[in-house]
Coordinates of C-alpha atoms in Angstrom, one line a residue:
Chain G
M659 CA 33.0 -28.9 20.3
S660 CA 31.2 -32.0 21.3
T661 CA 27.9 -31.9 23.2
R662 CA 29.4 -33.1 26.4
A663 CA 32.2 -30.5 26.4
R664 CA 29.6 -27.8 25.6
L665 CA 27.4 -28.9 28.5
L666 CA 30.4 -28.9 30.8
V667 CA 31.4 -25.4 29.9
F668 CA 27.8 -24.3 30.3
G669 CA 27.6 -25.9 33.7
L670 CA 30.6 -24.0 35.0
G671 CA 29.7 -20.8 33.3
G672 CA 26.0 -21.2 34.4
V673 CA 27.0 -21.6 38.1
A674 CA 29.2 -18.5 37.9
L675 CA 26.5 -16.6 36.1
A676 CA 23.9 -17.6 38.7
A677 CA 26.2 -16.4 41.5
V678 CA 26.8 -13.0 39.8
L679 CA 23.1 -12.6 39.1
A680 CA 22.2 -13.4 42.7
L681 CA 24.7 -10.8 43.9
G682 CA 23.6 -8.2 41.5
L683 CA 19.9 -8.6 41.8
G684 CA 20.1 -9.0 45.6
G685 CA 21.7 -5.6 45.8
L686 CA 18.7 -3.8 44.2
P687 CA 16.2 -2.1 46.5
A688 CA 13.4 -4.4 47.6
F689 CA 10.6 -4.9 45.2
G690 CA 8.1 -2.1 45.6
H691 CA 10.4 0.4 47.1
Y692 CA 11.5 2.4 44.1
H693 CA 13.8 5.3 45.1
G694 CA 14.4 6.9 41.7
V695 CA 14.1 10.7 41.4
Y696 CA 13.5 10.9 37.6
G697 CA 10.2 9.1 37.6
R698 CA 8.7 11.2 40.4
R699 CA 10.0 14.4 38.8
V700 CA 8.4 13.5 35.5
A701 CA 5.1 12.7 37.2
Q702 CA 5.1 16.2 38.8
I703 CA 5.9 18.3 35.8
E704 CA 4.4 16.3 32.9
L705 CA 0.8 17.4 33.0
G706 CA 1.6 21.1 33.4
A707 CA 4.5 21.2 31.0
R708 CA 3.2 19.1 28.2
H709 CA -0.5 18.8 28.7
A710 CA -0.4 15.0 28.3
T711 CA -2.2 12.5 30.5
D712 CA -0.3 9.3 29.5
Y713 CA 3.1 9.7 31.0
V714 CA 4.6 6.6 29.2
T715 CA 3.8 8.0 25.7
A716 CA 4.8 11.4 26.7
L717 CA 8.2 10.1 27.8
N718 CA 8.4 8.0 24.6
F719 CA 7.6 10.7 22.1
D720 CA 8.5 14.0 23.8
L721 CA 10.9 14.0 26.7
R722 CA 12.9 11.0 25.5
A723 CA 12.2 11.4 21.8
F724 CA 15.8 11.1 20.9
D725 CA 16.0 7.5 22.3
T726 CA 12.9 6.6 20.3
L727 CA 14.6 7.9 17.2
G728 CA 17.5 5.5 17.7
E729 CA 15.1 2.6 18.4
E730 CA 13.1 3.4 15.3
F731 CA 16.1 3.2 13.2
I732 CA 17.1 -0.1 14.7
L733 CA 13.8 -1.3 13.4
F734 CA 14.4 0.2 10.0
G735 CA 17.8 -1.4 9.8
S736 CA 16.6 -4.9 10.8
V737 CA 13.8 -4.8 8.2
T738 CA 16.3 -3.6 5.6
G739 CA 18.5 -6.6 6.6
V740 CA 15.6 -9.0 6.3
A741 CA 14.7 -7.7 2.8
L742 CA 18.3 -7.8 1.7
L743 CA 18.8 -11.4 2.8
L744 CA 15.5 -12.8 1.5
R745 CA 15.2 -11.0 -1.8
A746 CA 18.6 -12.4 -2.9
L747 CA 16.9 -15.8 -2.9
R748 CA 14.0 -14.8 -5.2
E749 CA 13.8 -15.8 -8.8
D750 CA 11.8 -14.2 -11.7
A751 CA 9.5 -17.2 -11.9
R752 CA 7.0 -15.6 -9.5
H753 CA 4.4 -14.8 -12.1
E754 CA 4.1 -18.5 -13.2
L755 CA 3.8 -19.7 -9.6
A756 CA 1.2 -17.0 -8.8
R757 CA -1.3 -18.6 -11.1
T758 CA -1.0 -21.9 -9.3
L759 CA -1.3 -20.4 -5.9
E760 CA -5.1 -20.8 -5.6
E761 CA -4.7 -24.5 -5.6
H762 CA -2.4 -24.2 -2.6
S763 CA -3.4 -26.2 0.5
F764 CA -4.7 -23.4 2.6
A765 CA -6.6 -21.6 -0.1
G766 CA -9.5 -23.9 0.9
A767 CA -10.3 -22.0 4.1
S768 CA -13.7 -22.7 5.5
E769 CA -16.6 -20.3 5.3
A770 CA -16.5 -19.6 9.1
L771 CA -12.9 -18.6 8.9
R772 CA -13.5 -16.2 6.0
L773 CA -16.5 -14.6 7.8
T774 CA -14.4 -14.1 10.9
A775 CA -11.7 -12.5 8.9
L776 CA -14.1 -10.2 7.2
L777 CA -15.4 -9.1 10.6
L778 CA -11.9 -8.7 12.1
I779 CA -10.3 -6.5 9.4
P780 CA -12.3 -3.3 10.1
M781 CA -12.1 -3.8 13.9
L782 CA -8.3 -4.2 13.8
T783 CA -7.8 -1.2 11.6
T784 CA -10.1 1.0 13.7
L785 CA -8.3 -0.1 16.9
G786 CA -5.0 0.7 15.4
I787 CA -5.9 4.2 14.3
Y788 CA -7.5 4.8 17.7
L789 CA -4.4 3.7 19.5
A790 CA -2.1 5.8 17.3
L791 CA -4.1 9.0 17.7
H792 CA -5.0 8.7 21.4
G793 CA -1.4 7.8 22.5
A794 CA -1.0 10.9 24.6
L795 CA -4.3 10.5 26.4
T796 CA -4.9 6.8 27.2
P797 CA -2.8 3.6 27.0
G798 CA -1.6 3.5 23.4
G799 CA 1.1 5.0 21.2
G800 CA 2.8 4.5 18.0
F801 CA 4.5 1.1 18.6
Q802 CA 1.4 -0.8 19.7
A803 CA -0.8 0.9 17.0
G804 CA 1.6 -0.1 14.3
V805 CA 1.6 -3.7 15.1
V806 CA -2.2 -3.8 15.4
L807 CA -2.6 -2.0 12.1
A808 CA -0.2 -4.5 10.5
A809 CA -2.3 -7.4 11.9
G810 CA -5.3 -6.2 9.9
P811 CA -4.1 -7.2 6.4
M812 CA -2.5 -10.3 7.7
V813 CA -6.0 -11.6 8.5
I814 CA -6.6 -11.7 4.8
L815 CA -3.8 -14.3 4.6
L816 CA -5.6 -16.4 7.2
A817 CA -8.7 -16.4 5.1
G818 CA -6.7 -18.0 2.4
R819 CA -6.4 -15.1 0.0
Y820 CA -2.7 -14.4 -0.1
L821 CA -2.8 -12.9 -3.6
A822 CA -5.4 -10.4 -2.5
L823 CA -3.0 -9.3 0.2
K824 CA -0.3 -8.9 -2.3
Q825 CA -2.6 -6.7 -4.4
I826 CA -3.6 -4.5 -1.5
A827 CA -0.1 -4.2 0.0
P828 CA 2.5 -4.6 -2.8
D829 CA 6.1 -4.1 -1.9
W830 CA 6.5 -0.5 -3.0
I831 CA 3.6 0.7 -0.8
L832 CA 5.1 -1.0 2.3
E833 CA 8.6 0.3 1.6
A834 CA 7.2 3.8 1.0
A835 CA 5.2 3.6 4.3
D836 CA 8.3 2.4 6.2
S837 CA 10.6 5.1 4.9
A838 CA 7.9 7.9 5.1
G839 CA 7.3 7.1 8.8
A840 CA 11.0 7.2 9.7
A841 CA 11.5 10.4 7.7
A842 CA 8.4 12.1 9.2
Y843 CA 9.7 11.4 12.7
T844 CA 13.1 12.9 11.9
L845 CA 11.5 15.9 10.2
V846 CA 9.4 16.7 13.4
G847 CA 12.7 16.6 15.3
L848 CA 14.3 18.9 12.8
G849 CA 11.3 21.2 13.1
G850 CA 12.0 21.5 16.7
L851 CA 15.6 22.4 15.8
I852 CA 14.5 25.0 13.3
F853 CA 11.7 26.7 15.3
S854 CA 13.0 26.4 18.9
A855 CA 16.8 25.8 18.5
V856 CA 16.5 22.4 20.3
F857 CA 16.4 19.1 18.5
F858 CA 13.0 17.4 19.2
R859 CA 11.7 20.3 21.3
N860 CA 7.9 20.4 21.4
F861 CA 7.2 23.4 19.1
L862 CA 3.6 22.8 18.2
G863 CA 0.8 24.3 20.3
L864 CA 0.0 22.4 23.5
G865 CA -3.8 22.6 23.6
T866 CA -6.1 21.5 26.4
P867 CA -5.2 18.3 28.3
G868 CA -7.7 15.5 27.5
Q869 CA -8.5 16.7 24.0
L870 CA -7.5 14.8 20.9
L871 CA -5.3 17.6 19.4
S872 CA -3.3 18.3 22.6
A873 CA 0.2 17.7 23.7
G874 CA 1.9 19.3 20.8
M875 CA 3.9 17.0 18.6
M876 CA 3.0 13.8 20.4
P877 CA 0.1 12.7 18.1
V878 CA 2.2 13.6 15.1
N879 CA 5.2 11.5 16.3
S880 CA 2.9 8.7 17.3
A881 CA 1.2 8.6 13.9
A882 CA 4.6 8.6 12.1
V883 CA 5.9 5.7 14.2
A884 CA 2.7 3.8 13.7
I885 CA 3.0 4.1 9.9
E886 CA 6.6 3.0 10.1
V887 CA 6.0 0.0 12.4
C888 CA 3.0 -1.1 10.3
G889 CA 5.0 -0.9 7.1
A890 CA 8.0 -2.7 8.7
F891 CA 6.0 -5.6 10.1
L892 CA 4.0 -6.1 6.9
L893 CA 7.2 -6.0 4.8
T894 CA 8.8 -8.6 7.1
W895 CA 5.8 -10.9 7.0
T896 CA 5.3 -10.8 3.3
E897 CA 9.0 -11.4 2.7
F898 CA 8.9 -14.5 4.8
L899 CA 5.6 -15.7 3.2
D900 CA 6.9 -15.0 -0.3
Q901 CA 9.8 -17.3 0.5
S902 CA 7.5 -20.2 1.3
L903 CA 4.7 -19.6 -1.1
L904 CA 6.2 -18.1 -4.2
V905 CA 9.8 -19.1 -4.5
R906 CA 11.0 -22.4 -5.8
R907 CA 14.7 -22.4 -5.1
Chain K
M225 CA 3.6 -8.6 46.3
T226 CA -0.1 -9.3 46.0
V227 CA -1.5 -12.7 45.5
L228 CA -2.5 -12.0 41.9
Q229 CA 1.0 -11.0 41.0
T230 CA 2.5 -14.1 42.6
V231 CA 0.1 -16.4 40.7
M232 CA 0.9 -14.7 37.4
L233 CA 4.6 -14.9 38.1
V234 CA 4.4 -18.6 38.8
L235 CA 2.6 -19.1 35.5
V236 CA 5.3 -17.1 33.7
I237 CA 8.0 -19.2 35.3
L238 CA 6.3 -22.5 34.3
S239 CA 5.6 -21.5 30.7
G240 CA 9.0 -19.9 30.2
T241 CA 10.7 -23.1 31.4
A242 CA 8.5 -25.1 29.1
V243 CA 9.6 -23.0 26.1
A244 CA 13.2 -23.6 26.9
L245 CA 12.9 -27.3 27.5
I246 CA 10.8 -28.4 24.4
S247 CA 13.0 -29.7 21.7
E248 CA 10.8 -29.5 18.6
P249 CA 10.5 -25.9 17.2
L250 CA 6.9 -26.4 16.0
H251 CA 5.7 -27.2 19.5
Q252 CA 7.8 -24.4 20.9
V253 CA 5.8 -21.9 18.9
L254 CA 2.5 -22.8 20.6
V255 CA 4.0 -22.6 24.0
L256 CA 5.7 -19.3 23.1
A257 CA 2.3 -17.8 22.4
I258 CA 1.0 -19.1 25.8
Y259 CA 4.2 -17.6 27.4
G260 CA 3.5 -14.3 25.8
F261 CA 0.0 -14.3 27.1
A262 CA 1.2 -15.1 30.6
L263 CA 3.7 -12.2 30.4
T264 CA 0.9 -9.9 29.2
L265 CA -1.2 -10.7 32.3
L266 CA 1.8 -10.3 34.5
F267 CA 2.6 -6.8 33.0
F268 CA -1.1 -5.8 33.7
C269 CA -0.7 -6.8 37.3
L270 CA 2.5 -4.8 37.5
Q271 CA 0.5 -1.6 36.5
A272 CA 2.0 -1.4 32.9
P273 CA -0.9 -1.3 30.4
D274 CA 1.1 0.1 27.5
V275 CA 3.7 -2.6 27.8
A276 CA 1.0 -5.3 28.1
L277 CA -0.6 -4.1 24.9
S278 CA 2.5 -4.3 22.8
E279 CA 3.6 -7.7 24.3
L280 CA 0.1 -9.1 23.5
V281 CA 0.2 -8.2 19.9
V282 CA 3.8 -9.0 19.3
S283 CA 3.9 -12.4 20.9
G284 CA 0.4 -13.4 19.8
V285 CA 0.6 -12.4 16.2
G286 CA 4.1 -11.2 15.2
L287 CA 6.5 -13.8 16.4
P288 CA 4.5 -17.0 15.7
L289 CA 3.8 -15.9 12.1
I290 CA 7.4 -15.3 11.4
I291 CA 8.6 -18.6 13.0
L292 CA 5.9 -20.7 11.3
A293 CA 6.7 -19.2 7.9
T294 CA 10.4 -19.9 8.5
L295 CA 9.7 -23.5 9.5
R296 CA 7.6 -24.0 6.5
K297 CA 10.3 -22.7 4.2
L298 CA 12.9 -24.9 5.8
A299 CA 10.7 -28.1 5.6
E300 CA 9.9 -27.4 2.0
R301 CA 13.6 -27.0 1.0
R302 CA 14.5 -30.1 2.9
D303 CA 11.7 -32.1 1.1
R304 CA 12.9 -30.8 -2.2
E305 CA 16.5 -31.7 -1.6
D306 CA 15.5 -35.2 -0.5
A307 CA 13.3 -35.8 -3.6
Chain Z
M866 CA 8.2 -12.8 48.5
S867 CA 9.7 -9.7 47.0
W868 CA 12.8 -11.7 45.8
L869 CA 10.5 -13.9 43.6
L870 CA 10.4 -11.5 40.7
F871 CA 14.1 -11.1 40.4
G872 CA 14.7 -14.8 41.1
A873 CA 12.2 -15.6 38.3
A874 CA 14.1 -13.3 35.9
A875 CA 17.5 -14.9 36.7
W876 CA 15.9 -18.4 36.3
L877 CA 14.4 -17.5 32.9
F878 CA 17.8 -16.1 31.8
I879 CA 19.6 -19.3 32.6
A880 CA 16.8 -21.5 31.3
G881 CA 16.9 -19.6 28.0
L882 CA 20.7 -20.0 27.8
W883 CA 20.4 -23.7 28.5
G884 CA 17.9 -23.9 25.6
I885 CA 20.4 -22.2 23.3
V886 CA 23.3 -24.4 24.4
T887 CA 21.5 -27.7 24.0
S888 CA 19.6 -27.0 20.8
A889 CA 20.0 -29.2 17.7
H890 CA 18.0 -26.8 15.5
L891 CA 18.8 -23.2 14.9
V892 CA 15.1 -22.1 15.1
R893 CA 15.0 -23.5 18.6
S894 CA 18.0 -21.3 19.5
V895 CA 16.2 -18.3 18.3
V896 CA 13.1 -19.0 20.3
S897 CA 15.2 -19.6 23.4
L898 CA 16.9 -16.2 22.8
S899 CA 13.5 -14.6 23.0
V900 CA 13.0 -16.2 26.5
V901 CA 16.4 -14.7 27.6
Q902 CA 15.2 -11.2 26.4
S903 CA 12.0 -11.4 28.3
A904 CA 13.9 -12.0 31.5
T905 CA 15.3 -8.5 31.1
Y906 CA 11.8 -7.1 30.8
L907 CA 10.9 -8.6 34.2
V908 CA 14.0 -7.0 35.8
L909 CA 13.2 -3.6 34.4
L910 CA 9.6 -3.6 35.4
G911 CA 10.4 -5.0 38.8
V912 CA 12.8 -2.1 39.5
G913 CA 10.3 0.6 38.7
Y914 CA 7.4 -0.8 40.6
R915 CA 6.1 1.0 43.7
S916 CA 3.9 -0.8 46.2
G917 CA 0.4 0.6 46.0
G918 CA 1.2 2.6 42.9
K919 CA -1.1 3.0 40.0
A920 CA -0.5 2.9 36.3
P921 CA 1.1 6.2 35.1
I922 CA -1.9 7.5 33.3
V923 CA -3.7 10.4 34.9
A924 CA -6.7 10.7 32.5
D925 CA -9.1 9.7 35.2
I926 CA -7.2 9.7 38.6
A927 CA -5.9 12.6 40.6
T928 CA -2.5 13.8 39.5
R929 CA -1.1 13.7 42.9
S930 CA -1.7 9.9 43.4
K931 CA 1.2 7.5 43.8
L932 CA 2.3 6.2 40.4
V933 CA 4.7 3.5 39.3
D934 CA 7.8 4.7 37.4
P935 CA 7.0 5.4 33.7
T936 CA 10.6 5.5 32.6
V937 CA 11.3 1.8 32.7
Q938 CA 8.0 1.1 31.0
V939 CA 9.2 3.2 28.0
L940 CA 12.3 1.1 27.7
V941 CA 10.4 -2.2 27.8
L942 CA 7.7 -1.0 25.5
T943 CA 10.0 -0.2 22.6
D944 CA 12.2 -3.2 23.4
V945 CA 9.2 -5.6 22.9
V946 CA 8.5 -4.4 19.4
I947 CA 12.1 -4.2 18.3
E948 CA 12.8 -7.7 19.6
A949 CA 10.3 -9.1 17.0
T950 CA 12.1 -7.5 14.1
V951 CA 15.5 -8.6 15.3
M952 CA 14.2 -12.2 15.6
A953 CA 13.0 -11.9 12.0
L954 CA 16.5 -10.9 11.0
L955 CA 18.0 -13.9 12.8
L956 CA 15.5 -16.2 11.2
A957 CA 16.4 -14.8 7.7
L958 CA 20.0 -15.7 8.6
V959 CA 18.8 -19.3 9.5
I960 CA 17.2 -19.6 6.0
Q961 CA 20.4 -18.5 4.4
A962 CA 22.4 -20.9 6.6
Q963 CA 20.2 -23.8 5.4
R964 CA 20.7 -22.7 1.8
R965 CA 24.5 -22.6 2.2
F966 CA 25.3 -25.5 4.4
G967 CA 22.3 -27.8 3.7
S968 CA 21.4 -28.3 7.4
V969 CA 20.0 -26.3 10.4
D970 CA 22.0 -28.2 13.0
P971 CA 24.4 -25.8 14.7
G972 CA 27.0 -28.5 14.8
D973 CA 27.0 -28.8 11.1
L974 CA 27.9 -25.2 10.3
R975 CA 31.4 -24.9 8.9
I976 CA 33.4 -22.1 7.4
L977 CA 32.9 -21.9 3.7
H978 CA 35.8 -23.2 1.8
D979 CA 35.8 -21.2 -1.4

């Protein structure tokens, strides 16, 4: 289809879409006047029923834990797809190329960049662990914590030491972390099934609200998702970077 | 809507339109990072700190890294096929 | 000005679609797709907002105060992280497309004849 025909079809379709969107979005309640019942009900019962002070994480990992299971496995599936697609392009000549990697253009990172990277790595790792464990108490949770934890080792790449990153986080560790996180989350749900006859019911002790070990299975779920997301993101990034740095095909 | 929310929303509209209009993918990546940051500020003003946290990390670190690595691989392959 | 948020979401949706339709580079289509996705975040968060409401975290405020809806924030939160991995999958497909067809122009992609 030529460019002009494509633009014409988009013009017609775009006008129709704009009309439908205006109709649909105009029929919503005015901004700021939310009438939903579910949100208010959750806000009333959450603190008493689950001893959690962060309602968003509580919904994510306890009341709607089944949805999070589905989303987690979407993540798992996409990362498997990326690994499948990009590993088919790899050759066995990696070990020869690895020796020439240090002469690569960005291995000459400046001293300031290396010092900043050295300072950033423990800060990012600590922040990630904090976010994962305090998910039920303050803003945080498994998903954010996983991405922040994955950003830590990537700073090693920015300092120009990609081989060091491959030594710290080889493929098998990342795959193990990804799979272990997904499996741990499912096992917690099955534990609810075994001990309380409901899949993903909160069967661990609830504790005092505001303490670290409160809200039952929420910190456990949060930590499992954080490990899985961290492994998934690092695996994706190293797959892409292996493509451009180590493969010659 | 408060004044702060309106200002952030205008920033989001401007940077989002810029991302869609730029034709070179390499330039788009930088504007995408700015767009993600504007979205983060808007999410803060809409009283959603968890969402703002994840948007900040994903669009500041996650997406640009992947897109830059892809662009580099594509350029390398094209140079090798031309040579 | 309450229509501004939903109007902005509709505008971003159409602008992202325009970016996909007029792109001559597959990576540009993928980046415009992420703009389209972020329009849905705006709609979701706009639906759940309550005027004068606070963030749904009661660690330091009274539990009876007015809060914005936490349900839609859960949806957007997981969506943001999953979007990044789906973009990665699409970009891996772009690399494969360049290997098979030799170009990243959407107009040059043909059905494989073998």
